[in-house]
mmCIF file of C-alpha atoms in Angstrom:
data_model
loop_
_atom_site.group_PDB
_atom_site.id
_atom_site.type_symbol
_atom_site.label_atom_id
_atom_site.label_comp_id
_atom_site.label_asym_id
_atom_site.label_seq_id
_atom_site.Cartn_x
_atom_site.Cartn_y
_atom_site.Cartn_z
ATOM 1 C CA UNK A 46 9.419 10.407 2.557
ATOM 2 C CA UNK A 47 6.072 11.954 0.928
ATOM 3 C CA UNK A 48 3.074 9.958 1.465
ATOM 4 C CA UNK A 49 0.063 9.968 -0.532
ATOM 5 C CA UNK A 50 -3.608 9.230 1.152
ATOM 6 C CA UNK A 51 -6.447 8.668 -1.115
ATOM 7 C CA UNK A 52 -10.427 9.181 -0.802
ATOM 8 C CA UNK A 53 -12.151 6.363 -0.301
ATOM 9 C CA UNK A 54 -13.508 3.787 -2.426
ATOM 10 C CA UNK A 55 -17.101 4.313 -4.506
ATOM 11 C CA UNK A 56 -20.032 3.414 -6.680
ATOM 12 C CA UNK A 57 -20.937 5.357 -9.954
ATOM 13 C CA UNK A 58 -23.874 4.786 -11.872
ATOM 14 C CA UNK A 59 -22.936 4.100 -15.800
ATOM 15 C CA UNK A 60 -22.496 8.532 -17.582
ATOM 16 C CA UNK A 61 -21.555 9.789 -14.415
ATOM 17 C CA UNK A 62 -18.499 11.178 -13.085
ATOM 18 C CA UNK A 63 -16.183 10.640 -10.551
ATOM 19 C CA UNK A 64 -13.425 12.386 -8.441
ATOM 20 C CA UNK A 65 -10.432 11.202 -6.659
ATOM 21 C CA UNK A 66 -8.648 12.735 -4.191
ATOM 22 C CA UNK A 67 -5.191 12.319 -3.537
ATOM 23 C CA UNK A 68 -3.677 14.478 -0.461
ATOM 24 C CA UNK A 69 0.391 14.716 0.000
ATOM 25 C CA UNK A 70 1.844 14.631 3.488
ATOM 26 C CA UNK A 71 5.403 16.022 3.591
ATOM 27 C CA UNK A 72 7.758 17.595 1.280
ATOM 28 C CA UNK A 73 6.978 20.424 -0.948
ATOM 29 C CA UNK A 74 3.976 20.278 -2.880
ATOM 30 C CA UNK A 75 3.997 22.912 -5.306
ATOM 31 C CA UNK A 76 7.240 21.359 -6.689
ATOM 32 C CA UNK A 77 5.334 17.765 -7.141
ATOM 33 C CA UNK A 78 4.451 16.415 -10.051
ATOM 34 C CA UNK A 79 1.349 13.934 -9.897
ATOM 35 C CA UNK A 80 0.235 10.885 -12.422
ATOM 36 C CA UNK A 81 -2.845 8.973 -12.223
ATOM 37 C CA UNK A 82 -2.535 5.027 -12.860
ATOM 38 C CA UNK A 83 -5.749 2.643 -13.178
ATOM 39 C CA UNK A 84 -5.914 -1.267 -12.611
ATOM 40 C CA UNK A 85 -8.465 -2.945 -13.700
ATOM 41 C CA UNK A 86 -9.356 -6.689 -11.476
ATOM 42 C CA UNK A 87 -6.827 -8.696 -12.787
ATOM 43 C CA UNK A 88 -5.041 -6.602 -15.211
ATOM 44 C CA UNK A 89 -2.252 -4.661 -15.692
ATOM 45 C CA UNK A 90 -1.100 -1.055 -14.893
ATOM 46 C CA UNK A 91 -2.500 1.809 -17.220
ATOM 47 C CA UNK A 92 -1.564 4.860 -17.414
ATOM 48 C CA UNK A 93 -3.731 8.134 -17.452
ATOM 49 C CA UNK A 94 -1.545 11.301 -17.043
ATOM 50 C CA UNK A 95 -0.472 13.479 -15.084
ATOM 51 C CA UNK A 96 0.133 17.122 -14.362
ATOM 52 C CA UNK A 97 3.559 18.729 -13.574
ATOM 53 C CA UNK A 98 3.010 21.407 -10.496
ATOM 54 C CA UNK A 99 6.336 23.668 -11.602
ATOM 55 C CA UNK A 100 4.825 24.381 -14.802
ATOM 56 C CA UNK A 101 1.265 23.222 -14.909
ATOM 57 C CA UNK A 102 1.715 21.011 -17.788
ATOM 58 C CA UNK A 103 -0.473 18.117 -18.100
ATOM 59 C CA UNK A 104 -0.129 15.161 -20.133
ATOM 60 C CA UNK A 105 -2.546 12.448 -21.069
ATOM 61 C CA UNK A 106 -2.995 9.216 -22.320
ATOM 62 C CA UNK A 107 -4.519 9.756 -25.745
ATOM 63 C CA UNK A 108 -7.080 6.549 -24.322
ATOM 64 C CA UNK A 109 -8.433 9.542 -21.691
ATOM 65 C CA UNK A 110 -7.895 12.415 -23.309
ATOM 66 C CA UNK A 111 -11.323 13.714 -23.612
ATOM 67 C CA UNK A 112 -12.970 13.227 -20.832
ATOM 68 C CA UNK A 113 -9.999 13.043 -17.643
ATOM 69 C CA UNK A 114 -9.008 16.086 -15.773
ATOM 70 C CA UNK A 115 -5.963 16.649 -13.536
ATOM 71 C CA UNK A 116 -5.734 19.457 -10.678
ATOM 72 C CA UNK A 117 -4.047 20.658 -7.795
ATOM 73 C CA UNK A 118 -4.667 22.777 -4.725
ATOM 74 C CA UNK A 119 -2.150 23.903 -2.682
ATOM 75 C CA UNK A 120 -3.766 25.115 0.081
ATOM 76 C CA UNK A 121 -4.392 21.980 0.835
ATOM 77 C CA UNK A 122 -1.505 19.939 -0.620
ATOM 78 C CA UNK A 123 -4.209 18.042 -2.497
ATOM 79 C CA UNK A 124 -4.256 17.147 -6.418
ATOM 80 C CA UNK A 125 -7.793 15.742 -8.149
ATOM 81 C CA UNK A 126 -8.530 13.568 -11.035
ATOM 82 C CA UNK A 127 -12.055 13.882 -12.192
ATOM 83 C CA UNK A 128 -13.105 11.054 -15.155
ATOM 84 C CA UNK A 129 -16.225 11.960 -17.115
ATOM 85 C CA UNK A 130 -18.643 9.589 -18.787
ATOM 86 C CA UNK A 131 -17.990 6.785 -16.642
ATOM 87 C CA UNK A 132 -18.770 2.458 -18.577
ATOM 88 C CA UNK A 133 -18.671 -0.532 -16.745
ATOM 89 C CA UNK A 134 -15.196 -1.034 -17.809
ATOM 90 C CA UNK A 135 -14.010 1.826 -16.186
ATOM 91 C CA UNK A 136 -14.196 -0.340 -12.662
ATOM 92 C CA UNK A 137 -10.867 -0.101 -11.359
ATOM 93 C CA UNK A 138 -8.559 0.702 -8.812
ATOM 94 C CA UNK A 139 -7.148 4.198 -9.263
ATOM 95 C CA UNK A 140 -3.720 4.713 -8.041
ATOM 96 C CA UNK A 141 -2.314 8.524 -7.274
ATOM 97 C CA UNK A 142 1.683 9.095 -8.048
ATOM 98 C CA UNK A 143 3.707 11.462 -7.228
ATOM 99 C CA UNK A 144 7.559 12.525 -7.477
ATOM 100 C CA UNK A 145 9.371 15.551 -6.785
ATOM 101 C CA UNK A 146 10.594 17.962 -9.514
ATOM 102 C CA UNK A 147 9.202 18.862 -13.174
ATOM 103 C CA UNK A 148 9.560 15.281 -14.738
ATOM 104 C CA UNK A 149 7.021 12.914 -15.253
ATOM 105 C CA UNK A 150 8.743 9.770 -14.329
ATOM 106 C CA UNK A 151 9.528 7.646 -12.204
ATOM 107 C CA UNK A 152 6.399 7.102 -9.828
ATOM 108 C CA UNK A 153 8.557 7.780 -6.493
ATOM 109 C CA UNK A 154 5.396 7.726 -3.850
ATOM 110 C CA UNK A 155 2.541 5.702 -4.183
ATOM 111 C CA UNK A 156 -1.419 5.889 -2.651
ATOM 112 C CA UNK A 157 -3.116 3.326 -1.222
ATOM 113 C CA UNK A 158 -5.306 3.345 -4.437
ATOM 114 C CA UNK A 159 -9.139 3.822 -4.931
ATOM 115 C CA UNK A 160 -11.588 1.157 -5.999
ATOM 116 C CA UNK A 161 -14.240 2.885 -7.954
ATOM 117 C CA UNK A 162 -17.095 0.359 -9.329
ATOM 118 C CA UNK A 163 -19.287 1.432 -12.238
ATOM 119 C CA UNK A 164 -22.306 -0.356 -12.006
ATOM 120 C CA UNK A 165 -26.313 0.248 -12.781
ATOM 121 C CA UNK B 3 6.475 2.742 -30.713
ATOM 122 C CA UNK B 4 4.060 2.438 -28.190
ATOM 123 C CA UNK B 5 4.563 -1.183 -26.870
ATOM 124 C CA UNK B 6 6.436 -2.841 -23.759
ATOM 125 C CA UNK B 7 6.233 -6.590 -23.747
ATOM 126 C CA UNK B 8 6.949 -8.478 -21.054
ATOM 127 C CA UNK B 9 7.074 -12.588 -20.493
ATOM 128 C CA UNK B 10 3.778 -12.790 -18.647
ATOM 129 C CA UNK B 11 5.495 -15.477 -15.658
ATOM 130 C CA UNK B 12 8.630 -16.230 -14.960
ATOM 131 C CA UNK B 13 9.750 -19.230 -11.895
ATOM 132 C CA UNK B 14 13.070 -19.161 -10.165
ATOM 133 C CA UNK B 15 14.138 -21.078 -7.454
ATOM 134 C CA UNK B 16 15.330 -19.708 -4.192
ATOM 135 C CA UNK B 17 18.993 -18.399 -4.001
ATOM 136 C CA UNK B 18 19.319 -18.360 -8.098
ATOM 137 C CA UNK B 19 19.313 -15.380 -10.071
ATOM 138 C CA UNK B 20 16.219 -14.329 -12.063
ATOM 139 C CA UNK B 21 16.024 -11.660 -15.096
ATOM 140 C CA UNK B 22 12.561 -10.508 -16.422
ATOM 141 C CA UNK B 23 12.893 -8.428 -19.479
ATOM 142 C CA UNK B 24 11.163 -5.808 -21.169
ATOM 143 C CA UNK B 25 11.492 -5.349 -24.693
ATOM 144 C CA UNK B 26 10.393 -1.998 -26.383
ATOM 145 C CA UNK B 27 11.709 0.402 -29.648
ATOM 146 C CA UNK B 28 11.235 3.076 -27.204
ATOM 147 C CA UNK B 29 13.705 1.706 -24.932
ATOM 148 C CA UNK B 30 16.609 2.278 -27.344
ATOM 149 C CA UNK B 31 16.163 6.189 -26.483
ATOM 150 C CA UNK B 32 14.083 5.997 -22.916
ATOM 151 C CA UNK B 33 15.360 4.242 -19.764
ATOM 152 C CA UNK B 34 12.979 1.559 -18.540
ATOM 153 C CA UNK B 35 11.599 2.126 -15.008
ATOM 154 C CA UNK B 36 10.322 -1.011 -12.731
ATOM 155 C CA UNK B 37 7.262 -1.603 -9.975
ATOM 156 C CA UNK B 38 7.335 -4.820 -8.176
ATOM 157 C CA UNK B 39 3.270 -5.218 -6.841
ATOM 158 C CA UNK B 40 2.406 -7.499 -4.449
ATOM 159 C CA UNK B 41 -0.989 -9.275 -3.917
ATOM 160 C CA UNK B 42 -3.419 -6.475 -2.465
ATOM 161 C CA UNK B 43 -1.214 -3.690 -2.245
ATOM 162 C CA UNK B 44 -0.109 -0.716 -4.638
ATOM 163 C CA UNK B 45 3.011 -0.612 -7.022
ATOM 164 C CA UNK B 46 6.532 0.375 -5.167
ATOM 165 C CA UNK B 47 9.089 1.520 -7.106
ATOM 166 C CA UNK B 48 12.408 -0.741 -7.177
ATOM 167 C CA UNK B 49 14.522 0.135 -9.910
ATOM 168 C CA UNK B 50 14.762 3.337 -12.331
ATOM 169 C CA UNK B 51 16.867 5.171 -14.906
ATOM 170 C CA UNK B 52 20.235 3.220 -15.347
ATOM 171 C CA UNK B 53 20.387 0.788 -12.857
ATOM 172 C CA UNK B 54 19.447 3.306 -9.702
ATOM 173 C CA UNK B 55 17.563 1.645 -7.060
ATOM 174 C CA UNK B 56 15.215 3.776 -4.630
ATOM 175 C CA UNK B 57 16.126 3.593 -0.849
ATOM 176 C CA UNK B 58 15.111 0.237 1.175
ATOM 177 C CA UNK B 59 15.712 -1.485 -2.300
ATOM 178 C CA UNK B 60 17.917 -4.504 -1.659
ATOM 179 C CA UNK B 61 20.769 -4.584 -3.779
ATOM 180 C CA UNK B 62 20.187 -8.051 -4.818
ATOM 181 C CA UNK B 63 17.839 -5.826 -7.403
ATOM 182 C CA UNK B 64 19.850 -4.559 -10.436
ATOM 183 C CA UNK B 65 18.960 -3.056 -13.550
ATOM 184 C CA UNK B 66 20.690 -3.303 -16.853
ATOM 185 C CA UNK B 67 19.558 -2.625 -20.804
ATOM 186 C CA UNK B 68 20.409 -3.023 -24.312
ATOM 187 C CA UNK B 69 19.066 -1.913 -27.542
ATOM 188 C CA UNK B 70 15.708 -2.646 -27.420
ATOM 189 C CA UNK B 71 15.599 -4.379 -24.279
ATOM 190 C CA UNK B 72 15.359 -3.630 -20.118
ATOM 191 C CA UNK B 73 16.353 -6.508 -18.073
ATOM 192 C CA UNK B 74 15.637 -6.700 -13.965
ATOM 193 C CA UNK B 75 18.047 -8.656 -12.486
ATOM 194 C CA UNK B 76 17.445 -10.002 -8.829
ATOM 195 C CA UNK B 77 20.334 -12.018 -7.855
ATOM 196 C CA UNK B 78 19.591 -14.806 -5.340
ATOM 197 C CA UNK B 79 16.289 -14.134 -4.958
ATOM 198 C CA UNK B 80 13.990 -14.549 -1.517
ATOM 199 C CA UNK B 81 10.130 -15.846 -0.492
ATOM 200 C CA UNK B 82 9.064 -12.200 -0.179
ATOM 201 C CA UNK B 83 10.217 -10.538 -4.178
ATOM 202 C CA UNK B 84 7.161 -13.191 -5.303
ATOM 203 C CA UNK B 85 5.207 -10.534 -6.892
ATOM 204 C CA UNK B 86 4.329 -8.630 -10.357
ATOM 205 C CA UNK B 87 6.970 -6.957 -12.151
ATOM 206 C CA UNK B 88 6.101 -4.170 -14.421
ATOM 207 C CA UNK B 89 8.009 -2.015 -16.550
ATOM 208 C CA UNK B 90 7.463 1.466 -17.548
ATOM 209 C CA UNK B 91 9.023 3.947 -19.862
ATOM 210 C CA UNK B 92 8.214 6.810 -22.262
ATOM 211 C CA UNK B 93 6.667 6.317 -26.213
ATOM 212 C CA UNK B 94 8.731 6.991 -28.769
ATOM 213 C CA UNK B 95 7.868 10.847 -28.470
ATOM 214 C CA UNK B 96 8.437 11.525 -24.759
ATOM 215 C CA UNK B 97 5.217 12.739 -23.820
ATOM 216 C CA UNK B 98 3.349 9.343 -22.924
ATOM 217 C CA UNK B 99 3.956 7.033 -20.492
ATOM 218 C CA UNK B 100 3.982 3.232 -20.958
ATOM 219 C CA UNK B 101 3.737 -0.185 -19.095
ATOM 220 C CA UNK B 102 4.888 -3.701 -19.411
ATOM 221 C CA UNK B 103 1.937 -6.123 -18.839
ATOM 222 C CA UNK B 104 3.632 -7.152 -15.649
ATOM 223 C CA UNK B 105 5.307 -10.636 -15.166
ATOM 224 C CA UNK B 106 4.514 -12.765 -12.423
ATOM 225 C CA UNK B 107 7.472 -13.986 -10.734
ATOM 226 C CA UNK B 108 7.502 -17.342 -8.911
ATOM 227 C CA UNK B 109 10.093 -18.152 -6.099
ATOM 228 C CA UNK B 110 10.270 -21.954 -5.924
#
């Protein structure tokens, strides 16, 4: 079983950025494919995208398109999504998903997820 | 299409059987997949493609779907599957993923 450990939560101020970590312990990592799903307090799942290791496609949610990024580095079995021009309703938790193999569903693994707070 | 409704709650009472739905056009083409979240944790995977459940998923969980429409099926259900039950499953174009807005299921 893969498990997925996520940075830690944070605070943004309101334009900035922010960058999650999500690190993979076990199986193979460069044949992982990774999606990014928000939660907002009290709300449902959304998702962002994701990025498919084997062939380096990404996909996103047309809501994030133009201002997410997805990557991966497999030296240290870790995969990043950075989100750009950051609003108050952007305070979530940000969950990290991963499964094995070059399609993008289903979510197999799970992190433990990462509260990020926009706030001035 | 790029919709998946779900009821938003649904009760049951302890050793009946409970189906929470998902209805979708996308679903006549994509299989549904389902999270079951519990209060203060993340989203676990209990059922996907045609009725395949993940390992350490109790079989009481089933999966079935028609048309336009994903059921979960949890048959005689117990204290701890009280939780959120979302569904997820490609647009109508395969690139995008989609979600349910969860129900919240009750175990009386």
């Amino acid at each position: 079983q893969v498990q997925l450990v996520q940075s830690g939560a944070e605070v943004k101020k309101p334009g900035s950025s922010m960058t999650v970590s999500c690190k993979a312990y076990g199986g193979i990592f460069s044949t992982f494919t990774f999606n990014w799903v928000r939660q907002a307090p009290g709300q449902g799942l959304e998702w962002m995208g994701g990025i498919i290791s084997l062939s380096g496609t990404r996909n996103y949610a047309p809501e994030f398109q133009d201002r997410v990024a997805f990557t991966t580095d497999s030296s240290t079995n870790t995969t990043y999504m950075e989100l750009s021009s950051l609003r108050s309703d952007d305070t979530a938790f940000y969950y990290c998903t991963g499964r094995a193999g070059r399609y993008l569903t289903p979510f197999d693994w799970w992190g433990q997820g990462t509260l990020v707070a926009v706030s001035s | 299409s790029s919709e998946l409704t779900q009821d938003p709650a649904v009760s049951v009472a302890l050793g009946q059987t409970v189906r929470i739905t998902c209805q979708g056009d996308s679903l006549r083409r994509f299989s549904a997949n389902w999270y079951r979240q519990k209060p203060g944790q993340a989203p676990v995977l209990v059922m996907y493609g045609k009725n395949m459940r993940p390992s350490g998923i109790p079989d009481r969980f089933s999966g079935s779907s028609s048309e336009n429409t994903a059921s979960l099926t949890i048959t005689g259900p117990q204290a701890e599957d009280e939780a959120d039950y979302y569904c997820s499953s490609r647009d109508s174009s395969g690139n995008l993923v989609l979600f349910g807005g969860g129900t919240k299921l009750t175990v009386l």
